[in-house]
Amino acid sequence: MIEFQVNDMTCGHCAGVITKAVKSVDAAAQIDIDVPGKRVRVHAAAPVQEIETAIREAGYTPVRVGASA
């Protein structure tokens, strides 16, 4: 599991854009988004850097806050 703090994610539309970005890297990824808490948790087979890059390319600034195998 990978967790990001995404302080510039402010609404459901943002969450949808981030979900689409992550799914573009790993279509089977499981994503849990907490908009009020500005957290994105991802369970994916793709490398962390690819997921982070996809979120950045979607226009957001993810900061990795935790991960586990």
Coordinates of C-alpha atoms in Angstrom, one line a residue:
M1 CA 0.0 0.0 0.0
I2 CA 1.2 3.5 -0.9
E3 CA -0.2 6.6 0.7
F4 CA 0.1 10.1 -0.5
Q5 CA -0.9 13.5 1.0
V6 CA -2.3 15.5 -1.9
N7 CA -3.0 19.0 -0.5
D8 CA -4.2 20.4 -3.8
M9 CA -6.9 17.8 -4.1
T10 CA -10.0 19.7 -3.1
C11 CA -13.1 18.0 -4.5
G12 CA -14.7 14.9 -6.1
H13 CA -13.5 16.0 -9.6
C14 CA -9.9 16.1 -8.3
A15 CA -10.4 12.6 -6.9
G16 CA -11.7 11.4 -10.3
V17 CA -8.7 12.9 -12.1
I18 CA -6.3 11.2 -9.7
T19 CA -8.1 7.9 -10.0
K20 CA -7.9 8.0 -13.8
A21 CA -4.2 8.9 -13.6
V22 CA -3.4 6.0 -11.3
K23 CA -5.5 3.6 -13.4
S24 CA -3.6 4.7 -16.5
V25 CA -0.5 3.2 -14.9
D26 CA -2.1 0.1 -13.3
A27 CA -5.7 -0.7 -14.5
A28 CA -6.1 -3.2 -11.6
A29 CA -5.0 -0.7 -8.9
Q30 CA -7.3 -0.3 -5.9
I31 CA -7.6 3.3 -4.8
D32 CA -9.0 4.8 -1.6
I33 CA -9.4 8.5 -1.7
D34 CA -10.2 10.7 1.4
V35 CA -10.9 14.1 -0.1
P36 CA -11.5 15.9 3.3
G37 CA -8.2 14.4 4.6
K38 CA -6.5 15.0 1.3
R39 CA -5.1 11.4 1.3
V40 CA -4.8 8.9 -1.5
R41 CA -4.1 5.3 -0.7
V42 CA -3.1 3.0 -3.6
H43 CA -2.7 -0.8 -3.7
A44 CA -1.0 -1.5 -7.0
A45 CA 1.6 -3.6 -8.7
A46 CA 3.1 -0.6 -10.5
P47 CA 6.2 1.0 -9.1
V48 CA 5.6 3.8 -6.6
Q49 CA 7.5 6.3 -8.8
E50 CA 5.2 5.6 -11.8
I51 CA 2.1 6.2 -9.7
E52 CA 3.5 9.4 -8.2
T53 CA 4.6 10.6 -11.7
A54 CA 1.1 9.9 -13.1
I55 CA -0.5 12.0 -10.3
R56 CA 2.0 14.8 -10.9
E57 CA 1.3 14.7 -14.6
A58 CA -2.4 15.0 -13.8
G59 CA -1.7 18.4 -12.1
Y60 CA -1.4 17.5 -8.5
T61 CA 1.5 17.4 -5.9
P62 CA 1.5 14.1 -4.1
V63 CA 3.8 13.7 -1.1
R64 CA 4.4 10.1 -0.1
V65 CA 3.6 9.6 3.6
G66 CA 3.7 5.9 4.1
A67 CA 4.0 2.5 2.4
S68 CA 4.0 -1.2 3.2
A69 CA 4.4 -4.3 1.3

